[in-house]
Every structure is written in C-alpha cells, then in structure tokens.
Tab-separated table of C-alpha atoms in Angstrom:
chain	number	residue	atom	x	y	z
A	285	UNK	CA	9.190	50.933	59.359
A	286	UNK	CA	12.341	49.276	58.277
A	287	UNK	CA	12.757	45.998	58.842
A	288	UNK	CA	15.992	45.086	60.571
A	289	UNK	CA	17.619	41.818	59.012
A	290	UNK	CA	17.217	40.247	62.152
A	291	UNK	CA	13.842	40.613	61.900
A	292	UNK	CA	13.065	43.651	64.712
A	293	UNK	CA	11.424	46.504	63.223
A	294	UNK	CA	13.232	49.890	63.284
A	295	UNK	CA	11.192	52.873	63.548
A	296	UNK	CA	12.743	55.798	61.334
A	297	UNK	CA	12.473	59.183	62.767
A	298	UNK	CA	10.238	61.419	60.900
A	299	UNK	CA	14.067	64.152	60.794
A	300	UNK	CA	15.559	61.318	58.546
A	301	UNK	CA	14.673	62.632	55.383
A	302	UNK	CA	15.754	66.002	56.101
A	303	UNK	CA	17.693	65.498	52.693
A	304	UNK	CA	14.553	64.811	50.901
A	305	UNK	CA	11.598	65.165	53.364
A	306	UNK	CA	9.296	62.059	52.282
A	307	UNK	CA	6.730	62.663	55.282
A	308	UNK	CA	7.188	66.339	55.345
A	309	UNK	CA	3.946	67.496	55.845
A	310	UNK	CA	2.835	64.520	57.710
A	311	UNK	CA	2.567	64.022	61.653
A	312	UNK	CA	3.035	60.574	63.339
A	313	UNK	CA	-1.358	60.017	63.633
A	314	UNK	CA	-2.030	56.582	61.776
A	315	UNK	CA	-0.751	55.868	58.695
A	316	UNK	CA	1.144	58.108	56.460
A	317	UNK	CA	0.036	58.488	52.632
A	318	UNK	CA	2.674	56.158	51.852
A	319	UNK	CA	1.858	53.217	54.241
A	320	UNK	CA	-2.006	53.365	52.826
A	321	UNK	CA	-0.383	53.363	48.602
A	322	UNK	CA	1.541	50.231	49.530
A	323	UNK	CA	-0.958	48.523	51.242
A	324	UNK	CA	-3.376	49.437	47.934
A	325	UNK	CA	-0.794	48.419	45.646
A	326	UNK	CA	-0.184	45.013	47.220
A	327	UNK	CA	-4.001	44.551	47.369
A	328	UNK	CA	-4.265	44.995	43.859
A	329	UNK	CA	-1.100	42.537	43.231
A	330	UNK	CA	-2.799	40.581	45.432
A	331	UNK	CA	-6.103	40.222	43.543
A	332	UNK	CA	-4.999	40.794	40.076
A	333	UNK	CA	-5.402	44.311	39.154
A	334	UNK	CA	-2.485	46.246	38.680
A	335	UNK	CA	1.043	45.697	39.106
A	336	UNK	CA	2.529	49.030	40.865
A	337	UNK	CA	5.580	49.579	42.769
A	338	UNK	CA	6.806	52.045	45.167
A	339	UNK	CA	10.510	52.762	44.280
A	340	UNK	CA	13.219	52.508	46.534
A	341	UNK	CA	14.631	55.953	48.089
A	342	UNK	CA	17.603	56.264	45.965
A	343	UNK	CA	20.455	56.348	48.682
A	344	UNK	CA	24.159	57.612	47.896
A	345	UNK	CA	26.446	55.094	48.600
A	346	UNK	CA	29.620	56.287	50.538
A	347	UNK	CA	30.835	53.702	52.277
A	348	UNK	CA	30.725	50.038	52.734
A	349	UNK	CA	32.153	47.418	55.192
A	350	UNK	CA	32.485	43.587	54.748
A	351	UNK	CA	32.983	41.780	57.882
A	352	UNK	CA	33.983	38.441	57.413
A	353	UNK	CA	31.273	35.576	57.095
A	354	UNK	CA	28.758	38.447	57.206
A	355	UNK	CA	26.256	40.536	54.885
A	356	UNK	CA	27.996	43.818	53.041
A	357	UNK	CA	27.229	46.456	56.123
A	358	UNK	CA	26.614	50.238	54.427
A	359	UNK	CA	28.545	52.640	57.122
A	360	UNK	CA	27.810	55.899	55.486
A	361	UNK	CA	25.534	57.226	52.420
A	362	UNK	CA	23.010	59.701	52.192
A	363	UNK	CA	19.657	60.487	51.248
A	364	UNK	CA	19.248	61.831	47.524
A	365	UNK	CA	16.844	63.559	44.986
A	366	UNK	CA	14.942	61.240	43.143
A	367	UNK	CA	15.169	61.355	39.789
A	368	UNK	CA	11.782	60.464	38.748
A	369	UNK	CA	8.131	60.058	40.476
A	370	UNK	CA	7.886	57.268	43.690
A	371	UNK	CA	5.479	55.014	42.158
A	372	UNK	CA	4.804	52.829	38.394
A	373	UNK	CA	3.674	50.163	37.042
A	374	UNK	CA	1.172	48.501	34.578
A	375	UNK	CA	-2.687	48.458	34.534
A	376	UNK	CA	-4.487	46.701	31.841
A	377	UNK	CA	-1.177	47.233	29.883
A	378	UNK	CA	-0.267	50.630	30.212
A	379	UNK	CA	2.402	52.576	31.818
A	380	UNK	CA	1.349	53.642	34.938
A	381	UNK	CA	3.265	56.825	36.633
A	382	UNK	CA	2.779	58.818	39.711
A	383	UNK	CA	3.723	61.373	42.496
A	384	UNK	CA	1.830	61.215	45.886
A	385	UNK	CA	1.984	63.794	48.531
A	386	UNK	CA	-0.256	65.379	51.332
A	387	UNK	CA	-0.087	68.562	53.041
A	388	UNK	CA	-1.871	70.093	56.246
A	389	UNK	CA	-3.189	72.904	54.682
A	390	UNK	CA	-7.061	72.760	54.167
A	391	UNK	CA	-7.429	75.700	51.568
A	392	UNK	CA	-4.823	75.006	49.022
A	393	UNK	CA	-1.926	72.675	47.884
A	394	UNK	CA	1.987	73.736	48.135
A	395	UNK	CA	3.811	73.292	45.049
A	396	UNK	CA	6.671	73.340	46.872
A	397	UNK	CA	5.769	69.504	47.502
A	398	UNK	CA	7.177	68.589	43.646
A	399	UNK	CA	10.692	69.610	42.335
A	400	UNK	CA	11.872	69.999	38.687
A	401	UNK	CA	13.216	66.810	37.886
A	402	UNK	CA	9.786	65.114	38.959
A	403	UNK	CA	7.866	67.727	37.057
A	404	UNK	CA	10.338	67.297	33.869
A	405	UNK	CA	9.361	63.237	34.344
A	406	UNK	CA	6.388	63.514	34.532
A	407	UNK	CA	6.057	65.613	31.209
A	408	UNK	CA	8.477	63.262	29.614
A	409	UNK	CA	6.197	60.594	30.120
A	410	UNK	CA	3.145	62.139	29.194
A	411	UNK	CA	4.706	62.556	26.326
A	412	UNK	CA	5.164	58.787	25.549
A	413	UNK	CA	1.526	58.253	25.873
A	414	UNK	CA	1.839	56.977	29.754
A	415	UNK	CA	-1.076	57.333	31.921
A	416	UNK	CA	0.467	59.837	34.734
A	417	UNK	CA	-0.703	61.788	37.570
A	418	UNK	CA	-0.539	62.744	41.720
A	419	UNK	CA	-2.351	61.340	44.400
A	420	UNK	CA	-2.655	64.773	46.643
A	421	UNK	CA	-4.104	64.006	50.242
A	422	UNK	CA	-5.256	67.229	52.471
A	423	UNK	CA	-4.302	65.380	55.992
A	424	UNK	CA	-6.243	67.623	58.035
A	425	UNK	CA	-9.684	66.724	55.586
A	426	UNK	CA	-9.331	63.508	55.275
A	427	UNK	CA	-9.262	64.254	51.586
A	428	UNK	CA	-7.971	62.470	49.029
A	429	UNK	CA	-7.766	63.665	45.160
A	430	UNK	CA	-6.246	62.243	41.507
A	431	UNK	CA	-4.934	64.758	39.773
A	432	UNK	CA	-3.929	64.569	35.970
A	433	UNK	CA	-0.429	65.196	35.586
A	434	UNK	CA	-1.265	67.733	32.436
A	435	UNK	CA	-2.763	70.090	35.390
A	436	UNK	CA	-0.010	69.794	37.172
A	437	UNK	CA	2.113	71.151	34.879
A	438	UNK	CA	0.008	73.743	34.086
A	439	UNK	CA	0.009	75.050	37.651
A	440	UNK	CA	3.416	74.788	37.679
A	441	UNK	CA	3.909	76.937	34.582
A	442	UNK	CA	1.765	79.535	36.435
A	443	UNK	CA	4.170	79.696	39.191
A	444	UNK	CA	7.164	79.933	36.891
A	445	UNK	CA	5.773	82.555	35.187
A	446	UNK	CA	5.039	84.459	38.428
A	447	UNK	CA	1.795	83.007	39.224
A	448	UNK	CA	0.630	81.541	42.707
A	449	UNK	CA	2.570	78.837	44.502
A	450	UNK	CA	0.125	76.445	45.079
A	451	UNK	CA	-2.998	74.760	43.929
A	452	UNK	CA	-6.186	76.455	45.571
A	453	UNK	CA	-8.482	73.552	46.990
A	454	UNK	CA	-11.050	74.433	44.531
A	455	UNK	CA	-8.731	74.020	41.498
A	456	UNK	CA	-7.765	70.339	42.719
A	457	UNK	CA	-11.838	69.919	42.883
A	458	UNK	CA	-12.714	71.418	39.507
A	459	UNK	CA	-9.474	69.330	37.589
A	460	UNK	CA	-9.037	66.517	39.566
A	461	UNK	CA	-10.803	63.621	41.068
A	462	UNK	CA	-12.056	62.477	44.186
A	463	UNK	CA	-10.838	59.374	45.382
A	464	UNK	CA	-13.253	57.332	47.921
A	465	UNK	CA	-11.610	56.277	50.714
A	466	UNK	CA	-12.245	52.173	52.384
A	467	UNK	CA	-10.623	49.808	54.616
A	468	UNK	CA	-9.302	47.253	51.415
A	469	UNK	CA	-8.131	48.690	49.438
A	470	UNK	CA	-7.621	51.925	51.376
A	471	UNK	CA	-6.985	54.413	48.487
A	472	UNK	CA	-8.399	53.214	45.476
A	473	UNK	CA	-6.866	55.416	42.604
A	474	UNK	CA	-7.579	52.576	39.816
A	475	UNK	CA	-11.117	52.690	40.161
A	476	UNK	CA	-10.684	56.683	39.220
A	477	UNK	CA	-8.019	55.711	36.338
A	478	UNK	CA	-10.218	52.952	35.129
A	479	UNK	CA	-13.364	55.978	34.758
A	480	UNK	CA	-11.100	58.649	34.041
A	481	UNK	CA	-8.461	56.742	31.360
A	482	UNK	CA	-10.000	53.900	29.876
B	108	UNK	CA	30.481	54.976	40.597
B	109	UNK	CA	28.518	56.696	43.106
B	110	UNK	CA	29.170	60.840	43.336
B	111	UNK	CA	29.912	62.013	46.917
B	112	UNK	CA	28.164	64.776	48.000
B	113	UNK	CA	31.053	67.069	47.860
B	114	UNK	CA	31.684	66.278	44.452
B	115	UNK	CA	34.561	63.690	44.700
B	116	UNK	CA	33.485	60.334	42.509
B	117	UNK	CA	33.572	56.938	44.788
B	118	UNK	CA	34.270	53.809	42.957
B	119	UNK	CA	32.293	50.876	44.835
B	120	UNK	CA	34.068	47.512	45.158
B	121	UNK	CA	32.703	44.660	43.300
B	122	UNK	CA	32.407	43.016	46.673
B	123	UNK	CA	30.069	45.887	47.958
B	124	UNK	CA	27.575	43.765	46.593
B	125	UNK	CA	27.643	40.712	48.794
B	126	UNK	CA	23.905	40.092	49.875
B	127	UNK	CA	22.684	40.246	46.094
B	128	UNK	CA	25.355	40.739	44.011
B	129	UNK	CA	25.052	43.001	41.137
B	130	UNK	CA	27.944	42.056	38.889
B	131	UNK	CA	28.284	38.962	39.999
B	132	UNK	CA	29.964	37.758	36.932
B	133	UNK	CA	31.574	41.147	35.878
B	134	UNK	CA	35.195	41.871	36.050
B	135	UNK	CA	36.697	45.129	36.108
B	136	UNK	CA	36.980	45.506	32.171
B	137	UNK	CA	35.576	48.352	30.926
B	138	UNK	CA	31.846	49.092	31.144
B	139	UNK	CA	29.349	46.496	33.248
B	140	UNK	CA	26.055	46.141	31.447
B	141	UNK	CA	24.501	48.573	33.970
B	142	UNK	CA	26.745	51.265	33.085
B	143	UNK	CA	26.011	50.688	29.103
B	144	UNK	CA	21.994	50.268	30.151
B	145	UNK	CA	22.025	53.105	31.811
B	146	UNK	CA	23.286	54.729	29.020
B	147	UNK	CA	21.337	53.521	26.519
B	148	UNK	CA	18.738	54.813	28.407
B	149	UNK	CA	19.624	58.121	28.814
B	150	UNK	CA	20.350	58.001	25.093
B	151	UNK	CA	16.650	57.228	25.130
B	152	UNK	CA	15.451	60.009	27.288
B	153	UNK	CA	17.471	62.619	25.503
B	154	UNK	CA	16.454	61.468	22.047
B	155	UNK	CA	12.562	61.108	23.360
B	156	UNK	CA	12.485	57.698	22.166
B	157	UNK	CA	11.494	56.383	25.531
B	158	UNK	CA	11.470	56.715	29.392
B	159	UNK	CA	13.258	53.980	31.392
B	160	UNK	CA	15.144	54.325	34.115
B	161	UNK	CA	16.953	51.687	36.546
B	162	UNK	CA	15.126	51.515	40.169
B	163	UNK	CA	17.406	52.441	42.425
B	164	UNK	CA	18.950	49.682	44.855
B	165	UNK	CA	17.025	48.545	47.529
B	166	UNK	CA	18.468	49.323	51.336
B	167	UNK	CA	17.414	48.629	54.780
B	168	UNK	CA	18.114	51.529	56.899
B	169	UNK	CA	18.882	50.826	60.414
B	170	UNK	CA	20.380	53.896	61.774
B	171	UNK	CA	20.744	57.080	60.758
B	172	UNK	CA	22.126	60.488	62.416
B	173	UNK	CA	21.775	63.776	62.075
B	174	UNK	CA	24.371	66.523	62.305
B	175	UNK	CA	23.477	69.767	62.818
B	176	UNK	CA	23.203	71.968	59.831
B	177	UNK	CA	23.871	69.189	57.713
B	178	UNK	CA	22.273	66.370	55.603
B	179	UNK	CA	21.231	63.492	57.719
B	180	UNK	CA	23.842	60.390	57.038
B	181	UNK	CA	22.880	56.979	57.080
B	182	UNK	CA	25.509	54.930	59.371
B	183	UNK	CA	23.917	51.743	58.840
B	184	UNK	CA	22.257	49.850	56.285
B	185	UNK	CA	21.980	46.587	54.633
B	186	UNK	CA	21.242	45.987	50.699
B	187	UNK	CA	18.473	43.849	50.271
B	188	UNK	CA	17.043	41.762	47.777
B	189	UNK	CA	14.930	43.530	44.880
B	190	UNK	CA	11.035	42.460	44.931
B	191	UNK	CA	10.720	43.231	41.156
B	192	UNK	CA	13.145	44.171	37.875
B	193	UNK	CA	15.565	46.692	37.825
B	194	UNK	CA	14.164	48.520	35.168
B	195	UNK	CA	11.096	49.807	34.109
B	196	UNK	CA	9.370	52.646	32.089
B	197	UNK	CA	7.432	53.464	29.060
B	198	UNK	CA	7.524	53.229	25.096
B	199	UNK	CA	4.583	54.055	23.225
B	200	UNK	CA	2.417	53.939	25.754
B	201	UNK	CA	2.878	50.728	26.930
B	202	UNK	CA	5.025	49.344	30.117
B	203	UNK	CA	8.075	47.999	29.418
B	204	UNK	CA	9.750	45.915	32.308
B	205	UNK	CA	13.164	44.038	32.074
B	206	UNK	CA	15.894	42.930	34.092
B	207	UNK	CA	19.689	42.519	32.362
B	208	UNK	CA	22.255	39.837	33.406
B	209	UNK	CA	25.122	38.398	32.243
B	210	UNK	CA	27.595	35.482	32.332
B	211	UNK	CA	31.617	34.661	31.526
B	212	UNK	CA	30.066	31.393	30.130
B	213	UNK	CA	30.166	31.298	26.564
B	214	UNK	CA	27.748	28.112	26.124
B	215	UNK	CA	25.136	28.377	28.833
B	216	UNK	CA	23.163	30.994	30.716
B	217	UNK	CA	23.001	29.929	34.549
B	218	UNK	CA	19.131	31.078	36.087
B	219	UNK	CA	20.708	31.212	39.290
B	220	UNK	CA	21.084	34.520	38.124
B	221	UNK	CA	17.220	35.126	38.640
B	222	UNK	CA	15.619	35.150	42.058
B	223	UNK	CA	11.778	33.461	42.303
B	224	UNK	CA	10.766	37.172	43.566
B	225	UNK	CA	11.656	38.515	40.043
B	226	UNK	CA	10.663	35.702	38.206
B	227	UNK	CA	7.131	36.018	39.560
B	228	UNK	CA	7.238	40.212	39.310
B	229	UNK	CA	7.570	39.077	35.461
B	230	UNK	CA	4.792	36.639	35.799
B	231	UNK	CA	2.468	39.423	37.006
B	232	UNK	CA	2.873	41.950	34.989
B	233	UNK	CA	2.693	39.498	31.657
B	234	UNK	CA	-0.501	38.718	32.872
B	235	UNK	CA	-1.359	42.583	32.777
B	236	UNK	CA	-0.319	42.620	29.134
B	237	UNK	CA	2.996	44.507	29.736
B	238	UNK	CA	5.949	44.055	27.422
B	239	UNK	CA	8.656	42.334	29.482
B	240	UNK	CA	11.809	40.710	28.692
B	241	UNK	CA	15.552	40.176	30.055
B	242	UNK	CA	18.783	40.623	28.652
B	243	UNK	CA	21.291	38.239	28.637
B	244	UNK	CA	24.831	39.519	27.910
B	245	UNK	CA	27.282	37.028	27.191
B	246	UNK	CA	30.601	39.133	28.466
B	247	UNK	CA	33.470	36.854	27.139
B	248	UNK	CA	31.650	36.992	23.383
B	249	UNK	CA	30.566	40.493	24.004
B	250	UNK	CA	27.549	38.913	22.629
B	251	UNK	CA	23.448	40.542	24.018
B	252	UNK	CA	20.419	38.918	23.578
B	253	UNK	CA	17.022	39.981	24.488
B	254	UNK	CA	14.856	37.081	25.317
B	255	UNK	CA	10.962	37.432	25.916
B	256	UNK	CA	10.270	36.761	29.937
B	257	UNK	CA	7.685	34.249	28.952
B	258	UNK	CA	10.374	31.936	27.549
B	259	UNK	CA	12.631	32.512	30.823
B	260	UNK	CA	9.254	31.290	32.749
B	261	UNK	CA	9.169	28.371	30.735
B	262	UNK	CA	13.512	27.471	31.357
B	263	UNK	CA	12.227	28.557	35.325
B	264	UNK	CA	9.491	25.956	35.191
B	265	UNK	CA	11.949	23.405	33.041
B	266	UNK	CA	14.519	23.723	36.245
B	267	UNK	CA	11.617	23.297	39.121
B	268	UNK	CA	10.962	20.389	37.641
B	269	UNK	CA	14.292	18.692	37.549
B	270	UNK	CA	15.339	19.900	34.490
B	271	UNK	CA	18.489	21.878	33.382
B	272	UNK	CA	19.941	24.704	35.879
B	273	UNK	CA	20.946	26.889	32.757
B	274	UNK	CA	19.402	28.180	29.434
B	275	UNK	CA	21.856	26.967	26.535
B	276	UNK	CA	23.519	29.452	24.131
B	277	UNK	CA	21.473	27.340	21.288
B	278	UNK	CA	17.967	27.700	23.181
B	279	UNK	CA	18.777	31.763	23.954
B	280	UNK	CA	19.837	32.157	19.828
B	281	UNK	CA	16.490	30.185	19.061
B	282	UNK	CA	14.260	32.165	20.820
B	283	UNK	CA	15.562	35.205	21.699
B	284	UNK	CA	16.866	37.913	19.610
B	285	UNK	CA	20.048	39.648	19.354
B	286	UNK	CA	21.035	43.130	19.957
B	287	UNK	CA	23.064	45.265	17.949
B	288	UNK	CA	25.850	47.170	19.969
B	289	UNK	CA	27.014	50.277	18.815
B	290	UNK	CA	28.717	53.775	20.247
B	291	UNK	CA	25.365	55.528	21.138
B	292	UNK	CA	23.124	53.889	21.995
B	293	UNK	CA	25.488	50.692	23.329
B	294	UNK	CA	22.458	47.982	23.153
B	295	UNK	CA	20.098	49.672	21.010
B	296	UNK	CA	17.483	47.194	22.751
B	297	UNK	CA	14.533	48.777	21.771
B	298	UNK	CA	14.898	48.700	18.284
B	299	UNK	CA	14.390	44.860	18.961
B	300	UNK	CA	11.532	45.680	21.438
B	301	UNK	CA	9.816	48.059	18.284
B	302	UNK	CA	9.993	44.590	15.717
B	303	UNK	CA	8.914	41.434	17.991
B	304	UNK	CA	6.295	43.819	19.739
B	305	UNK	CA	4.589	46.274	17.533
C-alpha cells in the first residue's frame, strides 16, 4: 500500500514489479512477507530492540515535472535491480543484513528467488564480520525459517557448479532455524539471532 | 545522473528535488558530495575495506502501467521524505550509519539541513551502540568534517530550546574531526571513523 500524498491509500497491483517481482511468489491472502517484517521491525523500534530498516525499491528516475506552487511530480522511471539485500540495521551493535523471500512450493526453496549482486552482498558482508542471513517463508506451510547467509552461498555454489536449483525443505531444516510465529511481533527473527549469534 | 534503461545517461535537474531537496545548497560545480560519497564507497567495496552503500531515494508510487512485453513504467510518483540516514553499512563488524550535508556558508552550519525523523533515526540506533556520525562539507572552503551524531543531538536539543539555528564553524572544528580529501578515495572518512572509534 502506497500512501497517496493526499492521504488515500493506493493499492499497487501485484504485475508492478514485473521488473523486479517483490511479491512474486506471493498471492493477495493476508499479509505478504513484507507487510509482517515491517510491522516486526517497527515493533522492535518501538520497544527498543533493534533498529532495522526496509530499503526503499531503488526506482530509475526518467522523468520529472514541476508544476508551479506544487511538489516535484515523477512522470516516468522504472523499477530496478537492487543492488544489495532489502533489509539492515543494528542489534546490540552489530551490522545487521538480510534477504527475505517466500515461495509456494512445500518441498523445496527456488534459488531463483536471489540474484548475483544480492548473493555477492551478502558475501561481502560476511566478510566484514556482519551478522547476515534470509528470512525464507514456505506460504503454503505457514513456515517460516532463518537461514545463515554462509548456507546460502553454499547452495548457491552447488548450483553454479551444476548442482540443484533450489534448497530441499529438509536442507533449510537441518541449516537453518525455525522462526515461531505470534501476533506482536509477528516474525520474530531476533529472538533466533539473539540464540543463534550472540 | 540516473542511466536510462536503453543506455542513454539522464542528468536530473537540481530542482527535481523539490519536496526534500538533496543538494539543496549545491551548485553545478563539479562533483556534489553524493557523487564523491558514493565513490568513496565504492572505493571501499572494491578495496574490502568496508560495505556502505547510499539507500536509495524514497518514492511514493501512485500509478504505474504496464506495456506489453515490456518493463512496467511508473507514470506517477512523488519523492518523499527519508525516515532514517542515507547511508548505512558495515566496518568491522559493527554498523556504521551517517548522513552527509553541506553548506555555501563558510562560518556556520544551518540544522535546517536535518529533519527531526533523522535526527531521532540517529538517536535510536546510538542507543543500540552503533557508530553514527554526519558529515558536514563546507563547499565554498572545500573543507569536510565528520562530527559524532551525539554532538549534532546536543546543537538539535541547543535549537529546541531557543538556542542557535546553526552549528558554528568553531563548535564543528572543536568537536568534530576533519577529513582528508584526496583522488581515491575523495573523503577518506573512515580512516577518521578507524581513530575516534576503535
């Protein structure tokens, strides 16, 4: 939901981000992973506990009108790769870094969902000594799972190297981390990064 | 400069920027402090010294269409104000968070340059032991300074209370600390942030 400045909401059509599907595996039944990670975040602004951002979709700036006595009016730009993973911040004073996505598959996990520059990120970072990881979400389970960003990687080297193109279920079980699911805060990864990190 | 899709580069008027202005006190000389940030930072990434990036600008997103077979193109948007820093990322493991500004003024620093949603983003994430500072660029002296957020909070409280609407050149030499500028990287700013922080 974008806010119009006016204040009416404007409902963006799921086709939007057919430059950079955000929702692509995701159906219009409740709230999407992303609604549920903002509303944790700003719970845990809210209360104290971490300070974690979504970041803006980066947008490509084409063209831009300035009517008189009026706000700057954007006329045409596009949708475009993100550079880096959608979410950071700082918890107990480290860097904070992840990638969320879901899928609708029940038996295994797409890899398809990442591209290279997130995957080149998020071994940068690593590398740095950040804590960094994916939130994966099977929509159809109900399932949530943390997911060091170390496996990752090596999944990913498995498919580059010819190896399957996605995570079975049971992988994400064995290397990851369940994440309990509640009303506030609805996803609550920093209980799992507090256990898992600290 | 943003980069059409086909290629062509697209040089955004200063004026694009009318709902939060970006450059506000930037001419058309040479590089803007974003440009040399940016930079620096890539310097950074390619160097593995450390990974920040700038968030990309915030946008409302009214309307949108969507030719067929090809990328969906935004026909109207709106900037909007930022609800945190512009830049953010890791170095040695811990967050680093700063927002850059600068001035024509060659004796003061105005804080109208800061809005209270940033001002409080840096109050949060001091509190969660993050490193986080701004940098001041004085454009007529071609003179940077990076000064430590907590002593912006204090100039931000100084002002609610009546006090002075600007940080003096004096106050920003006494407690900040100067950056070096150089060919690569421009504002080596985290050799500054590796002496007053580790």
């Amino acid at each position: 939901m974008f806010k119009y400045p006016g204040g009416r909401q404007y409902k963006v059509k799921e086709t939007e981000e057919a430059v950079q599907p955000l929702h692509q595996n995701y159906g219009n039944r409740g709230m999407t992973l992303e609604e549920d990670l903002n509303s944790t975040n700003e719970y845990y602004r809210e209360h104290g506990i971490a300070i974690i951002h979504k970041k803006p979709t980066p947008i490509q700036i084409v063209r831009v009108d300035y009517p008189k006595r009026s706000a700057a009016v954007i006329k045409e730009a596009y949708f475009k790769q993100a550079s880096t993973t959608d979410y950071n911040g700082v918890y107990r004073g480290k860097y904070i870094d992840f990638e969320a996505k879901e899928t609708r598959n029940t038996t295994s996990f797409p890899l398809k969902n990442f591209h290279e520059h997130q995957i080149q990120h998020m071994r940068q970072v690593l590398q740095h000594g950040a804590i960094c990881f994916v939130i994966l979400r099977f929509a159809s389970l109900g399932e949530v799972y943390l997911l060091d960003a170390s496996h990752l990687l090596s999944f990913w080297e498995r498919q580059q190297s010819g190896g399957r193109k996605s995570l079975t279920k049971q992988e994400i079980e064995q290397y990851g981390h369940h994440i309990s699911l509640g009303y506030q805060p609805r996803i609550d990864y920093i209980r799992v990064v507090e256990n898992i990190y600290f």
